[in-house]
Short mmCIF file of C-alpha atoms in Angstrom, two decimals:
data_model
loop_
_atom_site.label_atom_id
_atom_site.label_comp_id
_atom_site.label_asym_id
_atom_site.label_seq_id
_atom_site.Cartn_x
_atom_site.Cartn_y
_atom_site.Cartn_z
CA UNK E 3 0.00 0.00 0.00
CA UNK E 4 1.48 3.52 -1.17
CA UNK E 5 1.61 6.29 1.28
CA UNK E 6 -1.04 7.52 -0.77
CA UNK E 7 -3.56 4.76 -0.82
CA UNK E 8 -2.66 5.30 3.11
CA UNK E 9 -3.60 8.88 3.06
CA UNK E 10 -6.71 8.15 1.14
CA UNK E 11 -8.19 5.86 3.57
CA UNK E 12 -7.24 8.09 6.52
CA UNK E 13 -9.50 10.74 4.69
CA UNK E 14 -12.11 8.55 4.20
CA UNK E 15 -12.29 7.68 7.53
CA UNK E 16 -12.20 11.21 9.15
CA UNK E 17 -15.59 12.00 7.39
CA UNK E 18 -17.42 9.68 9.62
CA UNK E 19 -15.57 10.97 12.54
CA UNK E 20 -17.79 12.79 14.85
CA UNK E 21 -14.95 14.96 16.28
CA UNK E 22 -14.05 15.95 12.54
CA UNK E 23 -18.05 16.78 12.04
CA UNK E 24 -17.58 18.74 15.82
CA UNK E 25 -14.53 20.82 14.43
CA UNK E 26 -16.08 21.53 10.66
CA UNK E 27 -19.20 22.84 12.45
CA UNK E 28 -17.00 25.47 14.59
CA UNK E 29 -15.15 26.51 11.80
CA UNK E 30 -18.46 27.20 9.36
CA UNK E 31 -20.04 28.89 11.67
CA UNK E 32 -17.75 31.18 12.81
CA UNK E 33 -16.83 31.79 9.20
CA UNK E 34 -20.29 32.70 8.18
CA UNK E 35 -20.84 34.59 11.46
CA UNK E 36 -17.72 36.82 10.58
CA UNK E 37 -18.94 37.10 7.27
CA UNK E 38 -22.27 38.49 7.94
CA UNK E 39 -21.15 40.52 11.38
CA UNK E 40 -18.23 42.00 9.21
CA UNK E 41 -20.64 43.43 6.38
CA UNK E 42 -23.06 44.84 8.78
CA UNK E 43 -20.20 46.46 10.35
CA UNK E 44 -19.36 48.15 7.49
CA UNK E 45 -22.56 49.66 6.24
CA UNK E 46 -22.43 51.69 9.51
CA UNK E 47 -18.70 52.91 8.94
CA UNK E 48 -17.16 50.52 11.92
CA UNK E 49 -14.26 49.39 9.31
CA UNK E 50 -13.61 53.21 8.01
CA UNK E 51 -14.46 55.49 6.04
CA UNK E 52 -16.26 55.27 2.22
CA UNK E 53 -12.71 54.76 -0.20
CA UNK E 54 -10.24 53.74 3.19
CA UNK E 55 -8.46 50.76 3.06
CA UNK E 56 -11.03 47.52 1.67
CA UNK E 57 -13.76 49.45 2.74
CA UNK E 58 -16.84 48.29 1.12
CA UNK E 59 -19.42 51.05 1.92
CA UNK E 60 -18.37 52.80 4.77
CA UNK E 61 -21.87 54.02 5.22
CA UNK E 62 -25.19 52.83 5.35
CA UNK E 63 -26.22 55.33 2.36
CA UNK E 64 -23.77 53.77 -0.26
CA UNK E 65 -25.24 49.80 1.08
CA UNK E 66 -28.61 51.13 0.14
CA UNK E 67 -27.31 52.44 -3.19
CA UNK E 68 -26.02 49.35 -3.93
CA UNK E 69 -28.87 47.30 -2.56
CA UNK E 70 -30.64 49.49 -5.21
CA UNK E 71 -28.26 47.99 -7.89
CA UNK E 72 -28.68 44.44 -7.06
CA UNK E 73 -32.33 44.91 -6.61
CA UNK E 74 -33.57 47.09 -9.93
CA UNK E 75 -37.08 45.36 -9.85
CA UNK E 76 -38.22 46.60 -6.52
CA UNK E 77 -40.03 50.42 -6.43
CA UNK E 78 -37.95 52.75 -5.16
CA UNK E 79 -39.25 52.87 -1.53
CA UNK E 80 -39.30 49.37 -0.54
CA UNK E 81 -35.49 48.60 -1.62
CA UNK E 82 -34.86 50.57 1.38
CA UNK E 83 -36.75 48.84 3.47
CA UNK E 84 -35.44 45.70 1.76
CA UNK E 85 -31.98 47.04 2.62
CA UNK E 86 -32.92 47.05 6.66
CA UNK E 87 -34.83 43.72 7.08
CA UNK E 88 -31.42 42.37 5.33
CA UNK E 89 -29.27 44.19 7.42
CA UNK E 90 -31.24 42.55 10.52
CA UNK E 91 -31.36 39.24 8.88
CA UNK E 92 -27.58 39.46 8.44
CA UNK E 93 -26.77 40.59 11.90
CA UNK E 94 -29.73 38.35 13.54
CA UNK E 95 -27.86 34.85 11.67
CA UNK E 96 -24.30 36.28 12.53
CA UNK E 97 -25.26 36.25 16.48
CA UNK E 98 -27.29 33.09 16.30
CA UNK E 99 -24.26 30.86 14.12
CA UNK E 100 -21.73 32.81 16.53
CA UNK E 101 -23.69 31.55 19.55
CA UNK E 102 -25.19 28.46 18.26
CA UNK E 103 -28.61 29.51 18.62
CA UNK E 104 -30.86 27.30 16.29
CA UNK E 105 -27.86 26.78 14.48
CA UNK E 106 -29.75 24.17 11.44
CA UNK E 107 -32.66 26.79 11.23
CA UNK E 108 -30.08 29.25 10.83
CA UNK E 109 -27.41 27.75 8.29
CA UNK E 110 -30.78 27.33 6.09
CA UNK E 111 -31.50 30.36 6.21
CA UNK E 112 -28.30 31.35 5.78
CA UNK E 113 -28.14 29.57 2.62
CA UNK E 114 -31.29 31.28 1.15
CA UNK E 115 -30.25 34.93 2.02
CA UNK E 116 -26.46 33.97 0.58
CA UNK E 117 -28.23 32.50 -2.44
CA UNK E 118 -30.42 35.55 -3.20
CA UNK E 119 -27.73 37.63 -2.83
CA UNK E 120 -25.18 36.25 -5.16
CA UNK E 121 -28.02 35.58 -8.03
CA UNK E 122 -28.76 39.40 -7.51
CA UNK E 123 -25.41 39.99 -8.24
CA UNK E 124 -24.71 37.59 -10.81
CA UNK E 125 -27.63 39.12 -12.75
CA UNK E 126 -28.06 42.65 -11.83
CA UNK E 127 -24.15 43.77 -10.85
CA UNK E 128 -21.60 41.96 -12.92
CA UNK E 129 -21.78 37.99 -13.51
CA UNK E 130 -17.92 38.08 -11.82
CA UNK E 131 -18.99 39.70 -8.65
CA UNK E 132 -20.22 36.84 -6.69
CA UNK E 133 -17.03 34.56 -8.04
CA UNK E 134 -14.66 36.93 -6.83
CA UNK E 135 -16.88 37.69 -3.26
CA UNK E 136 -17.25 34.18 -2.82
CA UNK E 137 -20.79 34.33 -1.95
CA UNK E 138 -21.29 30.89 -4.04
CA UNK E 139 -18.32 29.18 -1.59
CA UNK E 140 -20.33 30.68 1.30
CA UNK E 141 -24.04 29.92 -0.06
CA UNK E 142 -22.28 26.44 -0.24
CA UNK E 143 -20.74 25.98 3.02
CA UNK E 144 -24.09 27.23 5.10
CA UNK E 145 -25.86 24.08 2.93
CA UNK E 146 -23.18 22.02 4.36
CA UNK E 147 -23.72 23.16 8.05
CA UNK E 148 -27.34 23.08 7.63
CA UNK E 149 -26.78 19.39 6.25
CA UNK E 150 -24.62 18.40 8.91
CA UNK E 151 -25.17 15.01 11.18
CA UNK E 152 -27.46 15.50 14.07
CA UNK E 153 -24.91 16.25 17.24
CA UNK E 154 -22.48 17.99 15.21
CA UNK E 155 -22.63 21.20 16.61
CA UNK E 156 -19.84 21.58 18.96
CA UNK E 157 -19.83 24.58 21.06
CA UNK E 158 -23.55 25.76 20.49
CA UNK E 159 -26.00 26.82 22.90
CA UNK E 160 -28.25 24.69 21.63
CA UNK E 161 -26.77 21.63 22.71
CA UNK E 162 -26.70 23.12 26.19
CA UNK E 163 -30.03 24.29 25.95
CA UNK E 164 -31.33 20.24 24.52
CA UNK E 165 -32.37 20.97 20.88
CA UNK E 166 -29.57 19.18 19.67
CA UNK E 167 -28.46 15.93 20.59
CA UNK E 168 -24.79 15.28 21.41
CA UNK E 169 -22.88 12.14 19.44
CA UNK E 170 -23.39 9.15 21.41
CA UNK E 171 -20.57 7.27 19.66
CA UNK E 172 -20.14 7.36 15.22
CA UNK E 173 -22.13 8.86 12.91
CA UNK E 174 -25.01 7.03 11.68
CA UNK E 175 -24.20 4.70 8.75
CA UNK E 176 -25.81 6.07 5.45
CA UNK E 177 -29.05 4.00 4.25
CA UNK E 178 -28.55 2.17 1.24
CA UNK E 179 -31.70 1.60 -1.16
CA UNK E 180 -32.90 -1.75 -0.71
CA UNK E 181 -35.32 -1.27 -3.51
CA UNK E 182 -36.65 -4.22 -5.63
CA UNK E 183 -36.09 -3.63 -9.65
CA UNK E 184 -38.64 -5.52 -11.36
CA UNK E 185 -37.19 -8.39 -13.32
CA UNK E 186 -39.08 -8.87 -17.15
CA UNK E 187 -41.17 -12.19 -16.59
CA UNK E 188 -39.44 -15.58 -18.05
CA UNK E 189 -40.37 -16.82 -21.35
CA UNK E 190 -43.50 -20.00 -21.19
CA UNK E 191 -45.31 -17.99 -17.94
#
């Protein structure tokens, strides 16, 4: 067996592991919260100033400007409003994956809002802009934390709270379809 072959199977294995399940979690979650937390912090200036640095917006004027970009089919009026229920939504997931609060509720969520936002851009910005964000790669990674293994989430509140259940041992074993296929009847019946 090649060191390889060896390596292979070591990967394998640590996909079933619930401690590498436990550490994934962790890590997607406080990537997403940072995500989220770090663009509501810089609609209301908290990173600098509008043109400073990688500033983004710098102020909550230039979001809604661009929230009026990605959003061209909306009247007016209600883009701004748009602009604060997905500022709340943003900082309301960032808190709960941060914490753990209803952390599977959340990471779907998360996945919707991440999806919406990169299609906007795709379509309404520049087809580029959600490559180069990564909004796709995060879109992707809150479907994997919402998919997760029931007990996975290490480190939430949740699973001090009871609404998830800790791993009692491995993961469970993946069903396998044990589905009859209809076989063509023999000749002479």
């Amino acid at each position: 067996m090649t060191k390889l072959d060896n390596l292979r199977k070591r990967a394998h294995r640590a996909g079933g592991s619930p401690r590498a399940w436990a550490s994934a979690t962790v890590l997607a979650r406080l990537a997403l919260a940072t995500g989220f937390l770090s663009a509501v912090a810089d609609r209301f200036g908290l990173w600098g100033k509008p043109g400073s640095g990688n500033v983004g917006w710098g102020t909550y004027d230039l979001y809604l400007a661009y929230v009026h970009e990605l959003a061209p089919y909306l009247p007016g009026g209600f883009v701004d409003a748009v602009g604060g229920v997905a500022t709340a939504v943003e900082a309301t997931l960032g808190i709960a994956l941060l914490l753990g609060v209803a952390v599977r509720l959340s990471a779907w969520a998360s996945t919707g809002v991440l999806l919406t936002f990169a299609l906007s851009m795709f379509l309404f910005s520049h087809p580029e802009a959600p490559f180069s964000a990564s909004v796709f790669s995060a879109a992707a990674l809150a479907l994997l934390l919402a998919l997760a293994p029931t007990g996975a989430y290490a480190l939430a509140l949740d699973r001090k709270l009871g609404l998830e259940r800790s791993h009692s041992g491995s993961l469970p074993r993946p069903q396998t379809c044990t589905c009859r296929t209809a076989t063509a009847p023999e000749q002479g019946q």
